């Protein structure tokens, strides 16, 4: 059975594997605080359909309460441990089956096993205050092993912690003119490919949201990361097939281990 990956924009993807729909970091807003959706329509209603949704960390563009509130009753929601305490709105998502996880946890969902892995990122809800929840990545294991990195920097034990994967969904940009610590740009994401050596990669987390009023500030950071990743990945990991998707586009993959 083929595996299908759909990119809805930012870090939001649907992974369809083994008759199971997995949704990553759901964000379906036209506007979020100072950010405006600059490219790609707001995902259609079908994008909200999932058996399980994965939240990588507590930042509002990854744990977006209004988007989570729109998921169907009974949908399972994996969040970093401590999220309901750090973000009280999570406790109000009573129609969802919220499961708190940390790196090393494994959760079986339908036909897939979701394995929780570390990420190198400041995952606090606010820029100040104690670290109460870890930033996470996830490996969805069904017919394929698909790594969703969330937000992360490159760290020494990354390949060991993530393990063998067939598909890597990697952030290659951000939502502002500068990337801080704990992020991947196109160059660092290409280095990740060289370490992980998946068969397929899809760049995400770029070219969707941008701060209002900052159109003229380093606009290449909005437009260029996807193409730059394709170019650099061909140099760093030439055996990896890179699929640069448009918003709402899908790729179907036949993965034979």
Short mmCIF file of C-alpha atoms in Angstrom, two decimals:
data_model
loop_
_atom_site.label_atom_id
_atom_site.label_comp_id
_atom_site.label_asym_id
_atom_site.label_seq_id
_atom_site.Cartn_x
_atom_site.Cartn_y
_atom_site.Cartn_z
CA UNK A 1 0.00 0.00 0.00
CA UNK A 2 1.46 3.40 -0.92
CA UNK A 3 2.10 6.07 1.67
CA UNK A 4 0.75 9.53 0.90
CA UNK A 5 2.09 12.81 2.29
CA UNK A 6 0.12 16.06 1.93
CA UNK A 7 1.59 19.43 2.90
CA UNK A 8 -1.04 21.96 3.97
CA UNK A 9 1.46 24.71 4.81
CA UNK A 10 3.82 25.64 7.65
CA UNK A 11 4.41 22.43 9.68
CA UNK A 12 0.96 20.95 8.96
CA UNK A 13 1.02 17.69 7.01
CA UNK A 14 -1.18 14.63 6.65
CA UNK A 15 0.57 11.27 6.62
CA UNK A 16 -1.64 8.47 5.30
CA UNK A 17 -0.11 5.09 6.06
CA UNK A 18 -1.58 1.66 6.79
CA UNK A 19 -5.17 3.02 6.58
CA UNK A 20 -4.35 5.58 9.29
CA UNK A 21 -4.42 9.39 8.92
CA UNK A 22 -1.85 11.28 10.99
CA UNK A 23 -1.97 15.09 11.15
CA UNK A 24 1.07 17.11 12.24
CA UNK A 25 0.98 20.44 14.12
CA UNK A 26 -2.48 21.48 12.85
CA UNK A 27 -2.64 25.18 11.91
CA UNK A 28 -5.63 26.30 9.86
CA UNK A 29 -5.65 30.05 10.51
CA UNK A 30 -5.56 32.96 8.07
CA UNK A 31 -3.95 35.04 10.78
CA UNK A 32 -2.16 34.22 14.02
CA UNK A 33 -1.22 37.19 16.22
CA UNK A 34 1.24 39.21 14.09
CA UNK A 35 1.45 36.53 11.37
CA UNK A 36 -0.59 36.47 8.19
CA UNK A 37 -0.94 33.57 5.78
CA UNK A 38 0.77 34.86 2.66
CA UNK A 39 0.71 31.78 0.45
CA UNK A 40 -1.69 28.88 0.05
CA UNK A 41 -5.37 28.83 0.85
CA UNK A 42 -6.54 27.87 4.32
CA UNK A 43 -6.74 24.06 4.20
CA UNK A 44 -10.16 22.59 3.38
CA UNK A 45 -12.33 20.73 5.84
CA UNK A 46 -10.89 17.37 4.76
CA UNK A 47 -7.51 18.43 6.18
CA UNK A 48 -9.00 18.32 9.67
CA UNK A 49 -9.87 14.64 9.33
CA UNK A 50 -7.38 12.49 11.21
CA UNK A 51 -7.14 9.47 13.45
CA UNK A 52 -4.38 11.11 15.45
CA UNK A 53 -2.83 14.59 15.59
CA UNK A 54 0.75 15.19 16.71
CA UNK A 55 1.90 18.38 18.43
CA UNK A 56 5.65 18.91 18.47
CA UNK A 57 5.91 21.75 21.01
CA UNK A 58 3.95 24.49 22.72
CA UNK A 59 4.58 27.50 20.45
CA UNK A 60 1.27 28.92 19.23
CA UNK A 61 2.05 28.21 15.56
CA UNK A 62 2.42 24.50 16.41
CA UNK A 63 -0.02 24.07 19.31
CA UNK A 64 -2.85 26.21 17.89
CA UNK A 65 -5.90 25.83 20.08
CA UNK A 66 -8.58 27.01 17.59
CA UNK A 67 -7.30 24.54 14.99
CA UNK A 68 -7.26 21.70 17.51
CA UNK A 69 -10.78 22.63 18.60
CA UNK A 70 -11.93 21.96 15.02
CA UNK A 71 -10.78 18.33 15.01
CA UNK A 72 -13.45 15.65 15.13
CA UNK A 73 -14.56 14.28 18.50
CA UNK A 74 -12.55 11.25 19.54
CA UNK A 75 -9.43 12.23 17.62
CA UNK A 76 -6.33 11.29 19.57
CA UNK A 77 -3.97 14.16 20.29
CA UNK A 78 -0.35 13.57 21.29
CA UNK A 79 1.21 16.54 23.11
CA UNK A 80 4.45 17.05 25.05
CA UNK A 81 4.18 16.06 28.69
CA UNK A 82 3.04 19.02 30.77
CA UNK A 83 1.19 20.75 27.93
CA UNK A 84 -2.21 20.79 29.70
CA UNK A 85 -0.62 22.51 32.70
CA UNK A 86 1.42 24.98 30.66
CA UNK A 87 -1.41 25.76 28.22
CA UNK A 88 -4.73 25.58 30.12
CA UNK A 89 -6.69 25.66 26.86
CA UNK A 90 -5.57 22.10 26.17
CA UNK A 91 -7.67 20.98 29.12
CA UNK A 92 -10.73 22.43 27.41
CA UNK A 93 -10.30 20.16 24.39
CA UNK A 94 -12.54 17.59 26.04
CA UNK A 95 -13.75 16.23 22.70
CA UNK A 96 -10.22 14.97 21.98
CA UNK A 97 -8.33 12.07 23.56
CA UNK A 98 -5.25 13.90 24.83
CA UNK A 99 -2.13 11.79 25.48
CA UNK A 100 0.97 13.36 27.04
CA UNK A 101 4.26 11.94 25.77
CA UNK A 102 8.03 12.30 26.15
CA UNK A 103 10.96 11.03 24.07
CA UNK A 104 11.13 7.26 24.16
CA UNK A 105 7.37 6.74 24.33
CA UNK A 106 5.62 4.58 21.73
CA UNK A 107 1.89 4.77 21.02
CA UNK A 108 0.00 2.40 18.72
CA UNK A 109 -2.67 4.11 16.60
CA UNK A 110 -4.62 1.93 14.20
CA UNK A 111 -2.15 0.55 11.69
CA UNK A 112 0.83 2.67 12.76
CA UNK A 113 3.19 2.93 15.70
CA UNK A 114 4.08 6.49 16.70
CA UNK A 115 7.52 6.73 18.25
CA UNK A 116 8.43 9.91 20.14
CA UNK A 117 11.94 11.30 19.63
CA UNK A 118 13.81 14.36 20.98
CA UNK A 119 14.10 17.74 19.31
CA UNK A 120 16.56 20.55 19.97
CA UNK A 121 14.26 23.54 20.37
CA UNK A 122 12.99 25.94 23.02
CA UNK A 123 9.44 24.68 23.23
CA UNK A 124 8.08 26.99 25.93
CA UNK A 125 4.68 28.56 25.28
CA UNK A 126 6.09 32.00 26.04
CA UNK A 127 9.59 33.35 25.49
CA UNK A 128 10.08 33.60 29.27
CA UNK A 129 9.39 31.23 32.13
CA UNK A 130 10.39 27.70 33.08
CA UNK A 131 10.81 24.82 30.65
CA UNK A 132 7.82 22.65 31.46
CA UNK A 133 7.46 20.56 28.33
CA UNK A 134 10.00 19.07 25.93
CA UNK A 135 10.04 19.84 22.22
CA UNK A 136 9.44 16.63 20.30
CA UNK A 137 9.77 14.93 16.96
CA UNK A 138 7.81 11.87 15.90
CA UNK A 139 8.47 8.79 13.75
CA UNK A 140 5.30 7.27 12.28
CA UNK A 141 5.93 3.60 11.50
CA UNK A 142 3.52 1.76 9.23
CA UNK A 143 4.29 0.65 5.69
CA UNK A 144 7.00 3.33 5.86
CA UNK A 145 8.88 5.07 8.65
CA UNK A 146 8.13 8.80 8.39
CA UNK A 147 10.03 11.31 10.54
CA UNK A 148 8.26 14.55 11.41
CA UNK A 149 10.91 16.79 12.94
CA UNK A 150 8.63 19.54 14.28
CA UNK A 151 11.02 22.41 15.05
CA UNK A 152 14.56 21.38 15.81
CA UNK A 153 18.17 22.24 15.42
CA UNK A 154 20.84 19.80 14.33
CA UNK A 155 22.29 17.81 17.25
CA UNK A 156 25.02 15.21 17.51
CA UNK A 157 22.85 12.20 18.43
CA UNK A 158 20.11 12.99 15.92
CA UNK A 159 20.59 9.96 13.66
CA UNK A 160 20.85 7.63 16.65
CA UNK A 161 17.76 9.08 18.36
CA UNK A 162 15.60 9.17 15.23
CA UNK A 163 16.76 5.82 13.86
CA UNK A 164 16.34 4.51 10.32
CA UNK A 165 13.61 6.31 8.38
CA UNK A 166 12.23 6.17 4.84
CA UNK A 167 10.70 9.66 4.70
CA UNK A 168 11.79 12.88 6.43
CA UNK A 169 9.52 15.93 6.79
CA UNK A 170 12.07 18.62 7.63
CA UNK A 171 11.67 22.31 8.50
CA UNK A 172 13.78 24.46 6.20
CA UNK A 173 12.72 27.98 7.20
CA UNK A 174 10.44 29.88 9.54
CA UNK A 175 7.93 32.69 9.72
CA UNK A 176 10.25 35.66 10.12
CA UNK A 177 13.34 37.28 8.62
CA UNK A 178 15.73 35.60 11.07
CA UNK A 179 15.99 32.07 12.45
CA UNK A 180 17.10 31.73 16.05
CA UNK A 181 18.80 28.83 17.77
CA UNK A 182 17.11 25.46 17.60
CA UNK A 183 15.95 25.74 13.99
CA UNK A 184 16.92 24.24 10.66
CA UNK A 185 17.49 26.41 7.64
CA UNK A 186 17.92 24.93 4.16
CA UNK A 187 21.63 24.27 4.67
CA UNK A 188 21.31 22.61 8.06
CA UNK A 189 18.33 20.57 6.85
CA UNK A 190 20.48 19.27 3.98
CA UNK A 191 23.09 18.21 6.55
CA UNK A 192 20.35 16.34 8.42
CA UNK A 193 19.58 14.42 5.24
CA UNK A 194 23.19 13.37 4.96
CA UNK A 195 23.02 11.97 8.51
CA UNK A 196 19.60 10.32 8.39
CA UNK A 197 19.83 9.06 4.79
CA UNK A 198 16.08 8.64 4.20
CA UNK A 199 14.84 7.63 0.79
CA UNK A 200 12.55 10.65 0.47
CA UNK A 201 12.43 14.16 1.96
CA UNK A 202 9.74 16.84 1.95
CA UNK A 203 10.61 20.42 3.03
CA UNK A 204 8.10 22.08 5.34
CA UNK A 205 7.83 25.08 7.70
CA UNK A 206 8.49 27.83 5.17
CA UNK A 207 6.69 30.03 2.67
CA UNK A 208 3.32 30.18 4.45
CA UNK A 209 3.20 32.78 7.25
CA UNK A 210 5.00 36.10 7.50
CA UNK A 211 4.82 39.01 9.99
CA UNK A 212 2.41 41.78 9.03
CA UNK A 213 4.21 44.88 7.82
CA UNK A 214 7.54 43.12 7.19
CA UNK A 215 7.14 42.27 3.51
CA UNK A 216 10.30 44.16 2.54
CA UNK A 217 12.51 42.75 5.34
CA UNK A 218 14.66 39.90 4.00
CA UNK A 219 11.83 38.59 1.77
CA UNK A 220 14.10 35.84 0.40
CA UNK A 221 13.74 34.13 3.80
CA UNK A 222 10.07 33.65 2.91
CA UNK A 223 10.36 32.71 -0.76
CA UNK A 224 13.69 30.90 -1.13
CA UNK A 225 14.08 28.11 1.48
CA UNK A 226 12.29 25.37 -0.49
CA UNK A 227 14.31 25.80 -3.66
CA UNK A 228 17.49 26.33 -1.67
CA UNK A 229 16.89 23.07 0.18
CA UNK A 230 16.41 21.19 -3.09
CA UNK A 231 19.70 22.56 -4.39
CA UNK A 232 21.72 21.88 -1.24
CA UNK A 233 20.17 18.46 -0.64
CA UNK A 234 21.30 17.37 -4.10
CA UNK A 235 24.86 18.16 -3.04
CA UNK A 236 24.79 16.80 0.52
CA UNK A 237 22.57 13.74 -0.01
CA UNK A 238 22.26 13.02 -3.74
CA UNK A 239 20.56 9.66 -3.20
CA UNK A 240 17.60 11.23 -1.38
CA UNK A 241 14.59 12.06 -3.56
CA UNK A 242 13.34 15.51 -2.54
CA UNK A 243 9.69 16.41 -3.23
CA UNK A 244 9.02 20.15 -2.91
CA UNK A 245 5.25 20.31 -2.61
CA UNK A 246 2.95 23.25 -3.13
CA UNK A 247 0.32 24.04 -0.52
CA UNK A 248 -2.29 21.29 -0.56
CA UNK A 249 -0.22 19.05 -2.84
CA UNK A 250 0.46 15.39 -2.14
CA UNK A 251 3.06 12.80 -3.04
CA UNK A 252 2.39 9.06 -3.08
CA UNK A 253 5.32 6.85 -2.24
CA UNK A 254 5.84 3.16 -2.82
CA UNK A 255 8.23 2.19 -0.01
CA UNK A 256 9.71 -1.29 -0.04
CA UNK A 257 12.00 -1.94 2.90
#
